[in-house]
XYZ file of C-alpha atoms in Angstrom:
508
model
C 66.106 -250.751 -203.994
C 63.790 -252.499 -201.626
C 60.436 -250.994 -200.666
C 58.566 -251.648 -197.382
C 54.793 -251.198 -197.108
C 53.437 -250.015 -193.692
C 50.646 -251.945 -192.220
C 47.249 -250.221 -192.046
C 47.265 -250.010 -188.171
C 50.322 -247.781 -187.939
C 48.851 -245.385 -190.435
C 45.719 -244.967 -188.282
C 47.679 -244.175 -185.067
C 49.586 -241.370 -186.668
C 46.447 -239.741 -187.917
C 44.904 -239.745 -184.390
C 47.978 -238.132 -182.833
C 47.939 -235.290 -185.249
C 44.248 -234.672 -184.665
C 44.674 -234.563 -180.828
C 47.476 -232.046 -180.988
C 45.471 -229.786 -183.222
C 42.454 -229.949 -180.889
C 44.557 -228.988 -177.785
C 46.036 -226.066 -179.572
C 42.665 -224.800 -180.640
C 41.351 -225.123 -177.009
C 44.200 -223.077 -175.564
C 43.736 -220.388 -178.149
C 40.011 -220.159 -177.415
C 40.550 -219.936 -173.637
C 43.080 -217.161 -174.010
C 40.750 -215.313 -176.342
C 37.890 -215.541 -173.833
C 40.135 -214.379 -170.971
C 41.236 -211.339 -172.907
C 37.684 -210.415 -173.794
C 36.519 -210.461 -169.993
C 38.969 -207.656 -168.730
C 37.368 -204.112 -168.411
C 38.848 -201.429 -170.528
C 39.832 -197.984 -169.125
C 36.903 -195.955 -167.831
C 35.168 -199.140 -166.673
C 35.507 -201.307 -163.623
C 34.310 -204.608 -162.256
C 34.345 -204.897 -158.447
C 34.593 -208.729 -158.492
C 36.010 -211.484 -160.746
C 33.593 -213.459 -162.785
C 31.423 -213.179 -165.789
C 29.809 -209.906 -164.524
C 29.758 -207.109 -166.957
C 32.060 -204.140 -166.571
C 30.456 -200.959 -165.172
C 31.256 -197.443 -166.157
C 33.064 -195.373 -163.529
C 30.693 -193.165 -161.361
C 30.747 -189.371 -161.806
C 33.945 -187.585 -160.782
C 35.912 -190.884 -160.895
C 38.049 -192.643 -163.525
C 40.009 -195.866 -164.232
C 43.213 -195.520 -166.283
C 44.019 -199.234 -166.733
C 42.217 -202.317 -167.998
C 40.758 -204.749 -165.548
C 40.124 -202.114 -162.799
C 38.204 -203.265 -159.734
C 37.191 -199.665 -158.786
C 37.450 -196.145 -160.068
C 39.554 -193.475 -158.387
C 38.064 -190.048 -157.490
C 39.097 -187.002 -159.400
C 41.086 -184.193 -157.785
C 39.265 -182.434 -154.863
C 36.600 -185.117 -154.885
C 36.394 -187.778 -152.202
C 34.564 -190.897 -151.253
C 33.617 -191.606 -147.616
C 34.618 -194.904 -146.033
C 31.055 -196.116 -145.948
C 30.376 -195.107 -149.553
C 30.114 -198.060 -152.044
C 32.310 -198.104 -155.241
C 29.252 -197.417 -157.334
C 28.648 -194.063 -155.555
C 29.832 -190.858 -157.149
C 32.784 -189.057 -155.650
C 31.777 -185.929 -153.721
C 33.426 -182.865 -152.272
C 32.889 -180.483 -149.279
C 30.055 -177.996 -149.659
C 30.502 -174.345 -150.410
C 29.984 -171.641 -147.773
C 26.496 -170.782 -146.463
C 24.886 -167.763 -148.005
C 23.084 -164.646 -146.804
C 24.120 -164.647 -143.141
C 21.952 -162.193 -141.185
C 22.472 -161.063 -137.562
C 19.866 -159.549 -135.233
C 21.415 -157.962 -132.124
C 19.487 -157.686 -128.860
C 21.715 -156.017 -126.253
C 24.169 -158.828 -125.380
C 22.656 -161.573 -127.515
C 22.436 -162.125 -131.260
C 20.322 -164.262 -133.569
C 22.158 -165.606 -136.642
C 20.278 -166.780 -139.716
C 21.629 -168.022 -143.093
C 20.746 -169.887 -146.305
C 21.931 -173.252 -147.551
C 25.141 -173.304 -149.590
C 24.854 -173.132 -153.344
C 26.898 -176.313 -153.744
C 26.240 -179.121 -151.318
C 29.141 -181.162 -152.726
C 26.832 -183.793 -154.158
C 25.814 -185.127 -150.708
C 22.783 -185.010 -148.498
C 24.454 -185.370 -145.074
C 24.877 -181.619 -144.670
C 25.239 -179.888 -141.256
C 26.498 -176.536 -139.929
C 29.057 -175.342 -137.379
C 29.167 -171.842 -135.795
C 32.418 -170.497 -134.345
C 32.514 -167.432 -132.053
C 35.474 -165.064 -131.789
C 35.845 -161.940 -129.657
C 37.723 -159.267 -131.538
C 39.568 -156.082 -130.644
C 40.518 -153.218 -132.892
C 38.730 -152.892 -136.184
C 38.499 -149.141 -135.963
C 40.761 -148.857 -138.953
C 39.341 -151.989 -140.537
C 36.279 -150.140 -141.643
C 38.496 -147.897 -143.676
C 40.631 -150.763 -144.854
C 43.700 -149.756 -142.860
C 43.644 -152.266 -140.000
C 42.767 -155.783 -138.992
C 40.788 -157.364 -136.187
C 42.656 -159.275 -133.520
C 40.338 -162.099 -132.520
C 40.432 -164.807 -129.871
C 37.928 -167.599 -129.168
C 34.934 -166.572 -127.082
C 34.845 -167.394 -123.404
C 33.151 -170.586 -122.252
C 30.220 -168.709 -120.666
C 28.835 -167.803 -124.086
C 25.803 -170.012 -124.813
C 24.473 -171.292 -128.152
C 20.823 -172.231 -128.549
C 20.241 -174.979 -129.474
C 23.996 -175.731 -129.898
C 27.096 -174.644 -131.804
C 27.879 -177.703 -133.960
C 25.879 -180.364 -135.756
C 23.116 -177.908 -136.645
C 20.586 -179.192 -139.143
C 18.667 -175.919 -139.239
C 19.949 -172.604 -140.537
C 19.546 -170.478 -137.382
C 21.150 -170.170 -133.932
C 20.876 -167.796 -130.947
C 24.011 -166.712 -129.080
C 23.584 -165.280 -125.542
C 25.655 -164.043 -122.570
C 27.934 -161.873 -124.678
C 29.771 -158.880 -123.274
C 28.328 -155.422 -123.762
C 29.987 -153.015 -126.206
C 32.200 -155.764 -127.631
C 33.058 -156.794 -131.181
C 32.343 -160.384 -132.143
C 32.936 -162.343 -135.340
C 30.873 -165.445 -136.103
C 31.966 -167.983 -138.711
C 29.222 -170.194 -140.123
C 30.584 -173.261 -141.923
C 28.758 -175.983 -143.854
C 30.152 -179.520 -143.725
C 29.275 -182.971 -145.066
C 30.577 -186.532 -144.876
C 33.830 -185.834 -146.782
C 34.738 -182.460 -145.225
C 37.160 -184.119 -142.856
C 39.227 -185.431 -145.778
C 39.803 -181.950 -147.143
C 40.539 -179.470 -144.315
C 42.200 -177.129 -146.788
C 38.932 -176.746 -148.654
C 37.059 -175.427 -145.575
C 34.671 -172.657 -146.574
C 32.603 -170.461 -144.270
C 30.655 -167.220 -144.155
C 31.647 -164.662 -141.493
C 29.715 -161.817 -139.909
C 31.039 -159.215 -137.419
C 28.787 -157.483 -134.880
C 29.067 -155.089 -131.942
C 26.854 -155.732 -128.930
C 24.845 -152.992 -127.255
C 24.635 -152.126 -123.572
C 23.204 -155.097 -121.731
C 20.184 -154.973 -119.477
C 20.743 -155.983 -115.838
C 20.541 -159.603 -114.809
C 17.601 -160.776 -112.640
C 17.348 -160.098 -108.911
C 17.989 -163.385 -107.120
C 17.793 -162.591 -103.377
C 14.754 -160.957 -101.696
C 14.396 -160.783 -97.899
C 11.398 -160.028 -95.679
C 12.336 -157.406 -93.093
C 9.026 -157.150 -91.228
C 5.321 -157.784 -91.596
C 2.166 -156.394 -90.042
C -1.522 -156.907 -90.542
C -1.633 -154.731 -93.674
C 1.981 -154.293 -94.836
C 5.193 -156.110 -95.721
C 8.667 -154.542 -95.716
C 11.160 -156.085 -98.147
C 14.792 -155.656 -99.187
C 16.902 -157.275 -101.900
C 20.416 -157.501 -103.282
C 21.535 -155.754 -106.452
C 21.683 -158.019 -109.534
C 24.886 -159.952 -109.991
C 25.478 -158.234 -113.357
C 23.955 -154.741 -113.312
C 25.603 -153.903 -116.680
C 25.499 -150.211 -115.934
C 23.907 -147.855 -113.444
C 20.589 -149.109 -112.130
C 18.000 -146.352 -112.408
C 15.207 -148.008 -110.443
C 13.418 -151.261 -109.687
C 9.952 -152.390 -110.699
C 8.089 -154.334 -107.995
C 5.101 -156.343 -109.150
C 2.889 -158.122 -106.591
C -0.531 -159.735 -106.400
C -2.560 -162.093 -104.229
C -1.569 -165.699 -104.658
C -5.164 -166.853 -105.105
C -5.826 -164.436 -107.964
C -3.037 -165.896 -110.145
C -1.891 -162.555 -111.620
C -5.335 -161.595 -112.886
C -5.020 -158.374 -110.891
C -1.647 -157.020 -109.835
C -0.001 -153.839 -108.564
C 3.285 -152.304 -109.729
C 5.527 -150.073 -107.605
C 8.831 -148.433 -108.478
C 11.656 -148.085 -105.984
C 14.949 -146.250 -106.386
C 16.675 -148.206 -103.646
C 16.895 -151.871 -102.721
C 13.939 -151.805 -100.301
C 10.213 -151.156 -100.350
C 7.174 -151.400 -98.081
C 3.934 -152.762 -99.531
C 0.942 -151.132 -97.829
C -2.809 -151.645 -98.061
C -2.582 -155.440 -97.988
C -5.083 -157.905 -96.582
C -4.434 -159.522 -93.232
C -3.316 -163.144 -93.102
C -2.981 -163.301 -96.920
C -0.244 -164.761 -99.157
C 1.223 -162.539 -101.880
C 3.521 -163.331 -104.812
C 6.133 -160.774 -105.810
C 8.589 -160.221 -108.682
C 11.300 -157.555 -109.072
C 13.298 -156.414 -112.093
C 15.960 -153.722 -112.460
C 16.166 -150.998 -115.090
C 19.229 -149.331 -116.643
C 19.707 -147.121 -119.690
C 19.492 -150.295 -121.781
C 16.020 -151.021 -120.436
C 14.493 -153.505 -118.003
C 16.221 -156.749 -117.200
C 14.508 -160.069 -116.743
C 12.101 -160.402 -113.819
C 13.073 -162.387 -110.768
C 11.369 -165.611 -109.906
C 8.188 -165.330 -107.844
C 8.715 -164.924 -104.088
C 5.897 -165.646 -101.643
C 5.224 -163.603 -98.473
C 2.323 -163.478 -95.998
C 0.887 -160.710 -93.871
C 0.357 -161.130 -90.134
C -2.944 -162.524 -88.842
C -3.186 -159.880 -86.098
C -2.223 -156.281 -85.579
C 0.813 -157.135 -83.529
C 4.023 -156.190 -85.232
C 6.121 -159.184 -86.170
C 9.746 -159.186 -87.082
C 11.553 -161.228 -89.639
C 13.402 -164.360 -88.667
C 16.731 -162.567 -89.049
C 15.679 -159.768 -86.670
C 14.257 -162.296 -84.214
C 17.537 -164.130 -84.159
C 19.443 -160.914 -83.492
C 17.151 -159.996 -80.586
C 17.325 -163.529 -79.187
C 21.109 -163.421 -79.300
C 21.120 -160.008 -77.592
C 18.799 -161.217 -74.793
C 20.840 -164.381 -74.302
C 24.023 -162.339 -74.106
C 22.501 -159.983 -71.550
C 21.315 -162.890 -69.376
C 24.729 -164.508 -69.611
C 26.436 -161.269 -68.547
C 24.065 -160.869 -65.582
C 24.666 -164.447 -64.464
C 28.402 -163.928 -64.786
C 28.248 -160.779 -62.662
C 26.207 -162.580 -59.997
C 28.622 -165.484 -60.014
C 31.602 -163.169 -59.659
C 29.868 -161.356 -56.809
C 29.200 -164.607 -54.963
C 32.758 -165.833 -55.469
C 34.273 -162.531 -54.341
C 31.941 -162.376 -51.337
C 32.815 -165.905 -50.323
C 36.496 -165.165 -50.737
C 36.272 -162.039 -48.614
C 34.263 -163.788 -45.905
C 36.654 -166.702 -45.942
C 39.645 -164.426 -45.539
C 38.033 -162.842 -42.444
C 37.205 -166.166 -40.860
C 39.673 -167.867 -38.582
C 37.926 -171.187 -38.493
C 36.196 -173.021 -41.329
C 33.267 -173.858 -39.045
C 32.289 -170.211 -38.538
C 30.068 -170.160 -41.659
C 28.056 -173.195 -40.771
C 24.400 -172.543 -39.967
C 23.634 -175.997 -38.619
C 25.071 -177.560 -35.490
C 24.060 -180.759 -33.825
C 20.654 -180.655 -35.456
C 19.887 -177.073 -34.386
C 19.136 -174.473 -37.020
C 21.304 -171.397 -36.672
C 20.096 -168.181 -38.226
C 22.391 -165.185 -38.700
C 21.973 -162.594 -35.929
C 19.981 -164.948 -33.661
C 21.483 -166.742 -30.688
C 20.735 -170.414 -30.395
C 19.935 -172.184 -27.177
C 22.634 -174.688 -26.242
C 21.594 -177.452 -23.853
C 24.613 -179.397 -22.577
C 22.483 -182.434 -21.855
C 21.895 -182.997 -25.562
C 25.599 -183.466 -26.219
C 27.379 -186.697 -25.498
C 30.693 -184.810 -25.319
C 30.669 -181.673 -23.087
C 33.560 -180.312 -25.129
C 31.287 -180.092 -28.176
C 28.750 -178.117 -26.125
C 31.467 -175.710 -25.039
C 32.560 -175.363 -28.631
C 29.033 -174.474 -29.740
C 28.636 -172.046 -26.827
C 31.888 -170.283 -27.558
C 30.770 -169.565 -31.102
C 27.885 -167.522 -29.688
C 30.300 -165.026 -28.155
C 31.360 -161.914 -29.969
C 35.037 -162.205 -30.854
C 35.573 -158.472 -30.308
C 34.439 -158.829 -26.678
C 36.878 -161.620 -25.861
C 40.287 -160.763 -24.392
C 42.935 -163.275 -23.425
C 43.994 -162.637 -19.817
C 46.173 -165.664 -19.427
C 46.560 -169.125 -20.808
C 45.317 -171.967 -18.654
C 45.003 -175.642 -19.195
C 42.568 -176.887 -21.773
C 40.501 -178.679 -19.149
C 39.993 -175.720 -16.852
C 38.003 -173.442 -19.169
C 35.853 -176.363 -20.143
C 35.050 -177.047 -16.508
C 34.226 -173.401 -15.859
C 31.899 -173.058 -18.820
C 30.312 -176.403 -18.059
C 29.733 -175.308 -14.490
C 27.824 -172.246 -15.672
C 25.844 -174.336 -18.049
C 24.984 -176.918 -15.409
C 23.989 -174.357 -12.795
C 21.055 -173.255 -14.880
C 19.723 -172.489 -18.265
C 22.376 -170.925 -20.458
C 19.622 -169.165 -22.293
C 18.550 -167.479 -19.050
C 22.119 -166.461 -18.392
C 22.457 -164.937 -21.806
C 19.120 -163.201 -21.439
C 20.466 -161.703 -18.124
C 22.839 -159.553 -20.169
C 19.948 -158.182 -22.136
C 17.702 -157.380 -19.201
C 16.088 -153.974 -19.129
C 16.721 -151.423 -16.461
C 13.435 -152.144 -14.701
C 14.360 -155.818 -14.241
C 17.775 -154.990 -12.832
C 16.303 -152.601 -10.315
C 14.083 -155.405 -9.042
C 17.139 -157.088 -7.496
C 17.358 -155.588 -4.064
C 19.892 -158.005 -2.672
C 22.719 -160.207 -3.803
C 20.523 -163.151 -3.053
C 17.974 -161.892 -5.507
C 20.707 -161.611 -8.120
C 21.911 -165.121 -7.332
C 18.377 -166.451 -7.616
C 18.007 -164.721 -10.932
C 21.221 -166.286 -12.153
C 20.193 -169.637 -10.644
C 23.640 -170.167 -9.150
C 22.650 -171.653 -5.810
C 26.140 -172.787 -4.746
C 27.512 -169.308 -5.238
C 24.687 -167.745 -3.207
C 25.868 -169.284 0.039
C 29.461 -168.296 -0.634
C 28.584 -164.686 -1.342
C 26.260 -164.501 1.690
C 29.039 -165.716 3.915
C 31.351 -162.878 3.002
C 28.775 -160.180 3.617
C 27.928 -159.405 0.020
C 24.281 -159.050 0.728
C 23.335 -155.788 -0.955
C 23.481 -154.324 -4.451
C 25.810 -151.494 -3.471
C 28.488 -153.940 -2.416
C 28.548 -155.905 -5.677
C 30.122 -153.226 -7.880
C 32.973 -152.993 -5.354
C 33.761 -156.663 -5.669
C 37.244 -157.312 -6.994
C 38.839 -160.336 -8.540
C 40.656 -161.100 -5.298
C 37.334 -161.040 -3.432
C 35.902 -163.520 -5.866
C 38.904 -165.806 -5.416
C 38.358 -165.720 -1.645
C 34.876 -167.090 -2.031
C 36.200 -169.853 -4.313
C 35.211 -168.395 -7.675
C 37.746 -168.745 -10.449
C 36.795 -166.524 -13.349
C 39.069 -166.137 -16.320
C 38.887 -165.167 -19.941
C 35.386 -164.699 -21.293
C 33.774 -165.308 -17.924
C 35.632 -162.331 -16.466
C 34.216 -160.062 -19.122
C 30.718 -161.333 -18.489
C 30.899 -160.607 -14.770
C 32.515 -157.258 -15.410
C 29.655 -156.375 -17.717
C 27.170 -157.423 -15.039
C 28.967 -155.345 -12.437
C 28.790 -152.348 -14.686
C 25.061 -152.850 -15.126
C 24.553 -153.132 -11.410
C 26.704 -150.084 -10.821
C 24.497 -147.974 -13.040
C 21.509 -148.955 -10.974
C 23.026 -148.817 -7.520
C 21.175 -145.665 -6.810
C 17.954 -147.573 -7.098
C 18.866 -149.984 -4.245
C 17.468 -149.211 -0.736
C 19.819 -147.027 1.296
C 20.333 -148.335 4.879
C 19.485 -145.866 7.665
């Protein structure tokens, strides 16, 4: 058998390899051992990886496994979102204690004590719920139940109904003779996570008869130097039969240091014995069987500076309206009268020019004849037209119809033979003037118709007794053509002369 001897170098390499393997194995074992020793055991937790020490779970929390990063809360305990893992788990508070109610007509003051268990938190607040209930008559004996509904929105809470930090609240504007139940609940930061664990203390009350609400409207009816008459509206909520009103007033300058109180059974009163031209402040409150209601706000009124009686603005407006209406009615009646009068006059008129009072610059007054001078007219026809309007229509008779030019010539002839005014005055002469005409010539001179004088003298009409016997045919013989209105004028003159014929000289 042949033996080989290893060189010394190979023997050294083998020894190093074995040593390295043993060192690696020992390192892995040590690392694993350290890793196992860093994990937290049950009941402890470590919120972050690292060499930090494990912490024991906070109260009311537990960890059931090793290496827990946080501890879970026990049953019925909770942790708020903002709570750190190191904070104890908490629960909702218990109900408030010793709730007391103090009723004042239709309001109540509720007072209570803090709950025995706050749930381990300091963020405690209170909520008050109001319910209006019916029934309950049998509830007192244990045989019935209240039927409750939430209170109406008009009910007020002072300071408020939720988020209360204090242990008292005042509830107002309740209904009279009504049952109410109030639930006072305490809450904290974790109450929202456990609605089933809500706990509250309840109290049931019955309101009394309410006092009337304040008077809000007061009116001044009248004032004088030493008195003021007032009226007002009944309170919006009388809450029963109003027995009377208390009226309190005082001078504004005295600031209630001295005041006077009156009582009125109705909604009006007169304050007497006041100072003239002085401002007064006044308050009114109503009274029922439940007592006096709240006073109204202060109203200011002033007495008159003089003894003259003055009315309120409302009365003044009524009188002003009445006067205006009366004036309007009078004006309407006058207007209707004028319109009806114009209509009646218009219906009687045959020509639209009959109502004119001005003609060719001459003022015409009713009942007065106006002098018409033909020389002032450029057109003789216009002068005839103005002259014809002076004649009375009832005295005009149509004998026959002639040409349009002929009447104009006749009237113009009369107008040119003398003053038309004198001719018209002839018809109004007195008896003494007529008797002064002894002859036809005198009459012709009076009429100022010189051409006709010669014609009448030539046919032996020289005395007054012959003129009444003159006929139309006789006038035609002497060349006189008289028709229409002119015939009536001459006939009227003949009649006048006839009545005075006896005054003419009788020939011997």
